Amino acid sequence: MLDDRKLAVLRAIVEDYVSTNEPVGSKALADRHNLGVSPATIRNDMAVLEEQGYIAQPHTSAGRVPTDKGYRLFVDRLSTIKPLSVAERRAIETFLSGAYDLDDVVGRTVRLLAQLTRQVAVVQYPSLTRSAVRHVELVPVAEGRLLLVLITNTGRVEQRVIETGQISEESIGHLRALLNTCLDGLGLGEVPAAVADLPDRVGPDERPVAAAVLSVLLETLVEKHEEKIVFAGAANLAAVDFSPSLREVLVALEEQVVLMRLLGETGDSSTVTVRIGTENPDLGLKSTSVVAADYGVGDLTLARLGVLGPTRMDYPSTMGAVRAVARYVGQILAGS
């Protein structure tokens, strides 16, 4: 275990390196920080930190830089999440509250996170598996065709075209009412059992259409639901010295499966999680850190959002921005 003084030295090294992107020496630490000890004592503490793997010497200069292990200790033991200013919180609330549907909420959120943190922002759409049915609509779009529209309580809208053959307006209205009676408020996972006997609950003339609606509903909205992820701010990577690993980072960002693993599993909605360097599951992202948080409605976690950037990032500010945006997205969805 490191004593308080060595922890203070490590904190100072992390803060200076994040700020300057230059290896940090003992004299600079003594000049910039009120550590209360001489440069010689700081050098001794730095030697211990280096021996234990918290800092490293990148080349022959006297300066040191934090390692992944050093950043991890900083995040776990040293940093406090920096709160956003009143102006920043008001700007977030105003920007997100102007969204008119779920796609707009997600689009605004990913752009906002990228701007706030100057990192790559990643936002997962609310999972269908955690959503409930708010309304089902059947709309004639052409002769022999219906548009099935499913609206969830998270603002997600799914649309599918169904080939039905001839069907009357009266039959469409009957099926629409029956579906809403059966499904209103049900979780998506409960839908199959709720509509299993749908064709048996209508007249013989309506059964082929009811069966077609049931098939599309189960196949596309329950059995084959796809989790969708969007990202923004890739241009922010240009300002970072990723050098040889930049291509690997960009390739990883193009893969939805990688992004899903990147955000991690949902957990405690009040917790901001941080993965640093080699803690990331994808080897192409070993030079990056990911800060992520859950968002949802009330106690219901719907999905995750976060940012990806270099390990040399301002963790307290980034964690504060991610946590604040996640809370506001939840509030917007709760009121939608």
Short mmCIF file of N, CA and C in Angstrom, two decimals, residues 111-199:
data_model
loop_
_atom_site.label_atom_id
_atom_site.label_comp_id
_atom_site.label_asym_id
_atom_site.label_seq_id
_atom_site.Cartn_x
_atom_site.Cartn_y
_atom_site.Cartn_z
N ARG A 111 -23.65 13.76 -29.95
CA ARG A 111 -22.94 14.99 -30.34
C ARG A 111 -22.55 15.80 -29.11
N LEU A 112 -23.46 15.88 -28.15
CA LEU A 112 -23.21 16.66 -26.94
C LEU A 112 -22.04 16.08 -26.15
N LEU A 113 -22.02 14.76 -25.97
CA LEU A 113 -20.94 14.12 -25.22
C LEU A 113 -19.59 14.35 -25.90
N ALA A 114 -19.57 14.25 -27.23
CA ALA A 114 -18.32 14.47 -27.95
C ALA A 114 -17.82 15.90 -27.76
N GLN A 115 -18.74 16.86 -27.76
CA GLN A 115 -18.35 18.26 -27.59
C GLN A 115 -17.90 18.55 -26.17
N LEU A 116 -18.60 17.98 -25.18
CA LEU A 116 -18.27 18.25 -23.78
C LEU A 116 -16.91 17.69 -23.39
N THR A 117 -16.60 16.49 -23.88
CA THR A 117 -15.41 15.78 -23.43
C THR A 117 -14.24 15.86 -24.41
N ARG A 118 -14.53 16.29 -25.66
CA ARG A 118 -13.52 16.29 -26.74
C ARG A 118 -12.96 14.89 -26.95
N GLN A 119 -13.83 13.88 -26.76
CA GLN A 119 -13.46 12.50 -27.01
C GLN A 119 -14.44 11.91 -28.02
N VAL A 120 -14.33 10.63 -28.29
CA VAL A 120 -15.30 9.92 -29.12
C VAL A 120 -16.45 9.48 -28.22
N ALA A 121 -17.66 9.91 -28.56
CA ALA A 121 -18.83 9.56 -27.76
C ALA A 121 -19.54 8.35 -28.37
N VAL A 122 -20.04 7.47 -27.50
CA VAL A 122 -20.72 6.25 -27.93
C VAL A 122 -22.03 6.14 -27.15
N VAL A 123 -23.16 5.95 -27.85
CA VAL A 123 -24.46 5.85 -27.19
C VAL A 123 -25.19 4.62 -27.72
N GLN A 124 -25.66 3.80 -26.80
CA GLN A 124 -26.45 2.62 -27.14
C GLN A 124 -27.93 2.98 -27.09
N TYR A 125 -28.67 2.56 -28.13
CA TYR A 125 -30.12 2.77 -28.11
C TYR A 125 -30.74 1.97 -26.96
N PRO A 126 -31.86 2.44 -26.41
CA PRO A 126 -32.55 1.65 -25.39
C PRO A 126 -32.85 0.24 -25.88
N SER A 127 -32.50 -0.75 -25.08
CA SER A 127 -32.68 -2.13 -25.49
C SER A 127 -34.16 -2.49 -25.59
N LEU A 128 -34.52 -3.16 -26.69
CA LEU A 128 -35.91 -3.62 -26.83
C LEU A 128 -36.27 -4.61 -25.74
N THR A 129 -35.29 -5.37 -25.28
CA THR A 129 -35.59 -6.39 -24.26
C THR A 129 -36.00 -5.75 -22.93
N ARG A 130 -35.64 -4.48 -22.74
CA ARG A 130 -36.02 -3.81 -21.49
C ARG A 130 -37.16 -2.82 -21.69
N SER A 131 -37.77 -2.85 -22.87
CA SER A 131 -38.84 -1.91 -23.19
C SER A 131 -40.20 -2.57 -23.03
N ALA A 132 -41.21 -1.73 -22.90
CA ALA A 132 -42.60 -2.19 -22.82
C ALA A 132 -43.41 -1.54 -23.93
N VAL A 133 -44.50 -2.18 -24.30
CA VAL A 133 -45.34 -1.68 -25.38
C VAL A 133 -46.17 -0.50 -24.89
N ARG A 134 -46.12 0.59 -25.62
CA ARG A 134 -46.99 1.74 -25.33
C ARG A 134 -48.18 1.76 -26.28
N HIS A 135 -47.95 1.45 -27.56
CA HIS A 135 -49.06 1.48 -28.52
C HIS A 135 -48.68 0.68 -29.76
N VAL A 136 -49.68 0.06 -30.37
CA VAL A 136 -49.52 -0.64 -31.64
C VAL A 136 -50.47 -0.02 -32.66
N GLU A 137 -49.97 0.27 -33.84
CA GLU A 137 -50.79 0.86 -34.89
C GLU A 137 -50.70 -0.01 -36.14
N LEU A 138 -51.82 -0.17 -36.82
CA LEU A 138 -51.87 -0.84 -38.12
C LEU A 138 -52.39 0.17 -39.14
N VAL A 139 -51.58 0.45 -40.15
CA VAL A 139 -51.92 1.49 -41.12
C VAL A 139 -51.92 0.90 -42.53
N PRO A 140 -53.03 0.98 -43.27
CA PRO A 140 -53.02 0.53 -44.67
C PRO A 140 -52.10 1.44 -45.49
N VAL A 141 -51.16 0.84 -46.23
CA VAL A 141 -50.23 1.65 -47.03
C VAL A 141 -50.42 1.40 -48.53
N ALA A 142 -51.04 0.30 -48.87
CA ALA A 142 -51.35 -0.03 -50.27
C ALA A 142 -52.33 -1.20 -50.24
N GLU A 143 -52.86 -1.50 -51.37
CA GLU A 143 -53.80 -2.61 -51.42
C GLU A 143 -53.08 -3.92 -51.06
N GLY A 144 -53.59 -4.57 -50.01
CA GLY A 144 -52.98 -5.83 -49.58
C GLY A 144 -51.75 -5.65 -48.72
N ARG A 145 -51.49 -4.43 -48.25
CA ARG A 145 -50.31 -4.20 -47.40
C ARG A 145 -50.68 -3.36 -46.18
N LEU A 146 -50.13 -3.74 -45.03
CA LEU A 146 -50.29 -2.98 -43.79
C LEU A 146 -48.93 -2.58 -43.26
N LEU A 147 -48.88 -1.42 -42.62
CA LEU A 147 -47.68 -1.01 -41.90
C LEU A 147 -47.93 -1.24 -40.41
N LEU A 148 -47.12 -2.11 -39.81
CA LEU A 148 -47.20 -2.35 -38.37
C LEU A 148 -46.24 -1.39 -37.68
N VAL A 149 -46.76 -0.58 -36.75
CA VAL A 149 -45.94 0.38 -36.00
C VAL A 149 -46.03 0.04 -34.52
N LEU A 150 -44.89 -0.24 -33.91
CA LEU A 150 -44.84 -0.54 -32.48
C LEU A 150 -44.10 0.59 -31.78
N ILE A 151 -44.74 1.21 -30.80
CA ILE A 151 -44.13 2.30 -30.04
C ILE A 151 -43.91 1.81 -28.61
N THR A 152 -42.68 1.93 -28.12
CA THR A 152 -42.37 1.46 -26.77
C THR A 152 -42.37 2.62 -25.78
N ASN A 153 -42.34 2.25 -24.51
CA ASN A 153 -42.33 3.27 -23.46
C ASN A 153 -41.01 4.02 -23.39
N THR A 154 -39.99 3.56 -24.11
CA THR A 154 -38.71 4.26 -24.15
C THR A 154 -38.59 5.18 -25.35
N GLY A 155 -39.69 5.32 -26.10
CA GLY A 155 -39.67 6.19 -27.26
C GLY A 155 -39.20 5.53 -28.54
N ARG A 156 -38.87 4.25 -28.46
CA ARG A 156 -38.41 3.54 -29.65
C ARG A 156 -39.59 3.20 -30.54
N VAL A 157 -39.42 3.37 -31.84
CA VAL A 157 -40.48 3.09 -32.82
C VAL A 157 -39.96 2.06 -33.81
N GLU A 158 -40.67 0.95 -33.93
CA GLU A 158 -40.32 -0.08 -34.89
C GLU A 158 -41.43 -0.19 -35.93
N GLN A 159 -41.06 -0.25 -37.20
CA GLN A 159 -42.04 -0.31 -38.29
C GLN A 159 -41.73 -1.47 -39.22
N ARG A 160 -42.76 -2.21 -39.60
CA ARG A 160 -42.59 -3.32 -40.54
C ARG A 160 -43.79 -3.34 -41.49
N VAL A 161 -43.54 -3.66 -42.76
CA VAL A 161 -44.61 -3.81 -43.75
C VAL A 161 -45.04 -5.27 -43.79
N ILE A 162 -46.37 -5.50 -43.80
CA ILE A 162 -46.92 -6.85 -43.79
C ILE A 162 -47.76 -7.06 -45.06
N GLU A 163 -47.48 -8.14 -45.76
CA GLU A 163 -48.30 -8.52 -46.92
C GLU A 163 -49.53 -9.26 -46.38
N THR A 164 -50.72 -8.71 -46.62
CA THR A 164 -51.93 -9.27 -45.98
C THR A 164 -52.98 -9.78 -46.96
N GLY A 165 -52.91 -9.36 -48.20
CA GLY A 165 -54.04 -9.64 -49.08
C GLY A 165 -55.19 -8.69 -48.77
N GLN A 166 -56.36 -8.95 -49.31
CA GLN A 166 -57.52 -8.06 -49.11
C GLN A 166 -57.95 -8.07 -47.65
N ILE A 167 -58.21 -6.86 -47.09
CA ILE A 167 -58.69 -6.75 -45.72
C ILE A 167 -59.48 -5.45 -45.59
N SER A 168 -60.57 -5.50 -44.87
CA SER A 168 -61.44 -4.34 -44.74
C SER A 168 -60.94 -3.41 -43.64
N GLU A 169 -61.39 -2.15 -43.71
CA GLU A 169 -61.06 -1.18 -42.66
C GLU A 169 -61.57 -1.65 -41.32
N GLU A 170 -62.75 -2.26 -41.33
CA GLU A 170 -63.33 -2.77 -40.09
C GLU A 170 -62.46 -3.84 -39.46
N SER A 171 -61.95 -4.74 -40.28
CA SER A 171 -61.07 -5.80 -39.76
C SER A 171 -59.76 -5.24 -39.23
N ILE A 172 -59.23 -4.24 -39.94
CA ILE A 172 -58.00 -3.59 -39.47
C ILE A 172 -58.23 -2.96 -38.10
N GLY A 173 -59.35 -2.25 -37.96
CA GLY A 173 -59.67 -1.62 -36.68
C GLY A 173 -59.84 -2.63 -35.56
N HIS A 174 -60.45 -3.78 -35.89
CA HIS A 174 -60.65 -4.83 -34.89
C HIS A 174 -59.31 -5.39 -34.43
N LEU A 175 -58.42 -5.68 -35.39
CA LEU A 175 -57.09 -6.21 -35.05
C LEU A 175 -56.27 -5.20 -34.24
N ARG A 176 -56.35 -3.94 -34.63
CA ARG A 176 -55.63 -2.88 -33.91
C ARG A 176 -56.08 -2.82 -32.46
N ALA A 177 -57.39 -2.81 -32.25
CA ALA A 177 -57.92 -2.75 -30.88
C ALA A 177 -57.52 -3.98 -30.08
N LEU A 178 -57.56 -5.15 -30.73
CA LEU A 178 -57.21 -6.38 -30.05
C LEU A 178 -55.74 -6.39 -29.63
N LEU A 179 -54.85 -5.94 -30.53
CA LEU A 179 -53.43 -5.90 -30.22
C LEU A 179 -53.14 -4.96 -29.05
N ASN A 180 -53.75 -3.78 -29.06
CA ASN A 180 -53.50 -2.83 -27.98
C ASN A 180 -54.06 -3.32 -26.65
N THR A 181 -55.20 -4.01 -26.69
CA THR A 181 -55.75 -4.59 -25.47
C THR A 181 -54.82 -5.66 -24.91
N CYS A 182 -54.25 -6.47 -25.81
CA CYS A 182 -53.38 -7.56 -25.39
C CYS A 182 -52.02 -7.08 -24.89
N LEU A 183 -51.47 -6.05 -25.55
CA LEU A 183 -50.05 -5.73 -25.37
C LEU A 183 -49.76 -4.48 -24.56
N ASP A 184 -50.72 -3.61 -24.36
CA ASP A 184 -50.46 -2.34 -23.68
C ASP A 184 -49.78 -2.55 -22.34
N GLY A 185 -48.58 -1.99 -22.18
CA GLY A 185 -47.86 -2.06 -20.92
C GLY A 185 -47.02 -3.30 -20.73
N LEU A 186 -47.10 -4.25 -21.65
CA LEU A 186 -46.33 -5.48 -21.50
C LEU A 186 -44.87 -5.27 -21.91
N GLY A 187 -43.96 -5.95 -21.23
CA GLY A 187 -42.58 -5.97 -21.67
C GLY A 187 -42.45 -6.75 -22.96
N LEU A 188 -41.43 -6.43 -23.76
CA LEU A 188 -41.28 -7.11 -25.05
C LEU A 188 -41.11 -8.62 -24.87
N GLY A 189 -40.51 -9.02 -23.77
CA GLY A 189 -40.34 -10.44 -23.52
C GLY A 189 -41.64 -11.16 -23.23
N GLU A 190 -42.67 -10.41 -22.84
CA GLU A 190 -43.97 -11.02 -22.55
C GLU A 190 -44.88 -11.10 -23.77
N VAL A 191 -44.47 -10.47 -24.87
CA VAL A 191 -45.33 -10.40 -26.06
C VAL A 191 -45.66 -11.77 -26.64
N PRO A 192 -44.70 -12.68 -26.81
CA PRO A 192 -45.04 -13.96 -27.46
C PRO A 192 -46.19 -14.70 -26.78
N ALA A 193 -46.15 -14.79 -25.47
CA ALA A 193 -47.21 -15.51 -24.75
C ALA A 193 -48.54 -14.78 -24.87
N ALA A 194 -48.49 -13.43 -24.88
CA ALA A 194 -49.72 -12.65 -24.89
C ALA A 194 -50.46 -12.74 -26.22
N VAL A 195 -49.72 -12.95 -27.32
CA VAL A 195 -50.39 -12.96 -28.63
C VAL A 195 -50.40 -14.35 -29.28
N ALA A 196 -50.00 -15.37 -28.53
CA ALA A 196 -49.91 -16.72 -29.10
C ALA A 196 -51.24 -17.19 -29.69
N ASP A 197 -52.34 -16.82 -29.03
CA ASP A 197 -53.66 -17.28 -29.51
C ASP A 197 -54.40 -16.21 -30.31
N LEU A 198 -53.67 -15.20 -30.82
CA LEU A 198 -54.31 -14.10 -31.55
C LEU A 198 -55.18 -14.58 -32.71
N PRO A 199 -54.71 -15.49 -33.58
CA PRO A 199 -55.57 -15.92 -34.70
C PRO A 199 -56.86 -16.60 -34.24
#
